[in-house]
Amino acid sequence: MKVTQHIANAAGKSLFSFEILPPLKGQNIQCIFDNIEPLMEFKPPFIDVTYHREEYEYKELPNGLLEKKIVKKRPGTVGICSAIQNKYQVDAIPHILCGGFNREDTENFLIDMDFLGIDNVVALRGDAVKSEIYFKPEKEGNQYASELVTQINNLNNGIYLDADLQNTNKTNFCIGVAGYPEKHMEAPSLDSDIHFLKQKIKNGADYIITQMFFDNRKFFDFVAKCRKEGIEVPIIPGLKPISTKKQLNQIPHRFKVDLPDELIMEVVKAADNETVKEIGIEWCIAQSRELIAAGIPVLHYYSMGRSESIRKIAATVF
């Protein structure tokens, strides 16, 4: 079922959903199930599965040439989505990136998803690999998420890369895209970021899911700006409880997200990370309650492979 249908069927009730990471290469599907199992009692209508590009580094050989070596890989998004849908009878939503795919790769990925009966995808540009400062698209690949949305929407209309194909099957994907309440790190301003977000909706996106934020006012202001610009699709907030003191520096650095002073001071005064985890849970509970009271259709939690904190939040809120 499409995300937009789940929202419509909820008839105003706020739904619970979450996102998982594929396991590192060498691990099996059971580590995914171990993360999902504690959260199933809250009846998530869908679960997002991220896609991670290969991370690599270059090593200089004795002959002076550089050897490219893969240092980390999280394979299995297609298989994980299929396993989740088969085991739990909930919709699994794969993330699909511009980075790492040319357009033919993208088309084949989407065909596989269609064969598996997957109704939703999240279209993302993706980040630069760690060895690069700026994002570099693949040769003959989509450069922007808006282009990726167009390609998916074309398939929904039976338009394939090979224009000579006849009697083509139309896919029926519900397309999600990312939104940034505090703007994307590369955007010159929030207004310009929303301008390009609007283009993704125009190209066929059906809903928006946001980057994490810790101040609900920024989310509400973001939604108001989107609505003013004529963006009417559902906007789903992404939430993550802070869990370690290191994240006070890591989150602003990696995601360009501000942390409220009140939260920062509570974490700074905490005796240990167990205390920080409890502070993060309570903060996220307060955020969740306010969002539900405002009638937000879905609350989406970034579990990052750990379900304990998310379970405590959901048990209190849902």
JSON list of C-alpha atoms in Angstrom, two decimals, residues 15 22 46 65 91 130-131 148 156 159 161 167 185 187 194 201 209 228-229 234 240 244 264 286:
[
{"chain": "A", "resi": 15, "resn": "LEU", "atom": "CA", "xyz": [1.07, 6.78, 12.58]},
{"chain": "A", "resi": 22, "resn": "PRO", "atom": "CA", "xyz": [21.26, -2.48, 6.12]},
{"chain": "A", "resi": 46, "resn": "PHE", "atom": "CA", "xyz": [5.85, 1.00, 6.73]},
{"chain": "A", "resi": 65, "resn": "LEU", "atom": "CA", "xyz": [49.60, 4.02, -9.32]},
{"chain": "A", "resi": 91, "resn": "ASP", "atom": "CA", "xyz": [5.41, -2.08, 3.51]},
{"chain": "A", "resi": 130, "resn": "LYS", "atom": "CA", "xyz": [34.18, 10.48, 2.20]},
{"chain": "A", "resi": 131, "resn": "SER", "atom": "CA", "xyz": [37.08, 10.78, -0.23]},
{"chain": "A", "resi": 148, "resn": "LEU", "atom": "CA", "xyz": [15.59, 10.86, -10.18]},
{"chain": "A", "resi": 156, "resn": "ASN", "atom": "CA", "xyz": [4.93, 5.10, -13.58]},
{"chain": "A", "resi": 159, "resn": "ILE", "atom": "CA", "xyz": [8.21, 5.47, -20.23]},
{"chain": "A", "resi": 161, "resn": "LEU", "atom": "CA", "xyz": [14.97, 4.51, -21.25]},
{"chain": "A", "resi": 167, "resn": "ASN", "atom": "CA", "xyz": [3.66, -2.68, -24.51]},
{"chain": "A", "resi": 185, "resn": "MET", "atom": "CA", "xyz": [23.87, 21.75, 4.05]},
{"chain": "A", "resi": 187, "resn": "ALA", "atom": "CA", "xyz": [21.76, 25.10, -0.06]},
{"chain": "A", "resi": 194, "resn": "ILE", "atom": "CA", "xyz": [12.21, 24.94, -0.71]},
{"chain": "A", "resi": 201, "resn": "ILE", "atom": "CA", "xyz": [6.93, 17.69, -6.07]},
{"chain": "A", "resi": 209, "resn": "ILE", "atom": "CA", "xyz": [10.13, 13.10, 4.91]},
{"chain": "A", "resi": 228, "resn": "LYS", "atom": "CA", "xyz": [2.86, 29.09, 1.32]},
{"chain": "A", "resi": 229, "resn": "GLU", "atom": "CA", "xyz": [4.79, 27.96, -1.76]},
{"chain": "A", "resi": 234, "resn": "PRO", "atom": "CA", "xyz": [2.10, 15.19, 3.36]},
{"chain": "A", "resi": 240, "resn": "LYS", "atom": "CA", "xyz": [16.07, 10.91, 16.47]},
{"chain": "A", "resi": 244, "resn": "THR", "atom": "CA", "xyz": [25.78, 10.23, 23.62]},
{"chain": "A", "resi": 264, "resn": "ILE", "atom": "CA", "xyz": [22.72, 20.98, 25.12]},
{"chain": "A", "resi": 286, "resn": "ALA", "atom": "CA", "xyz": [8.07, 15.82, 24.31]}
]
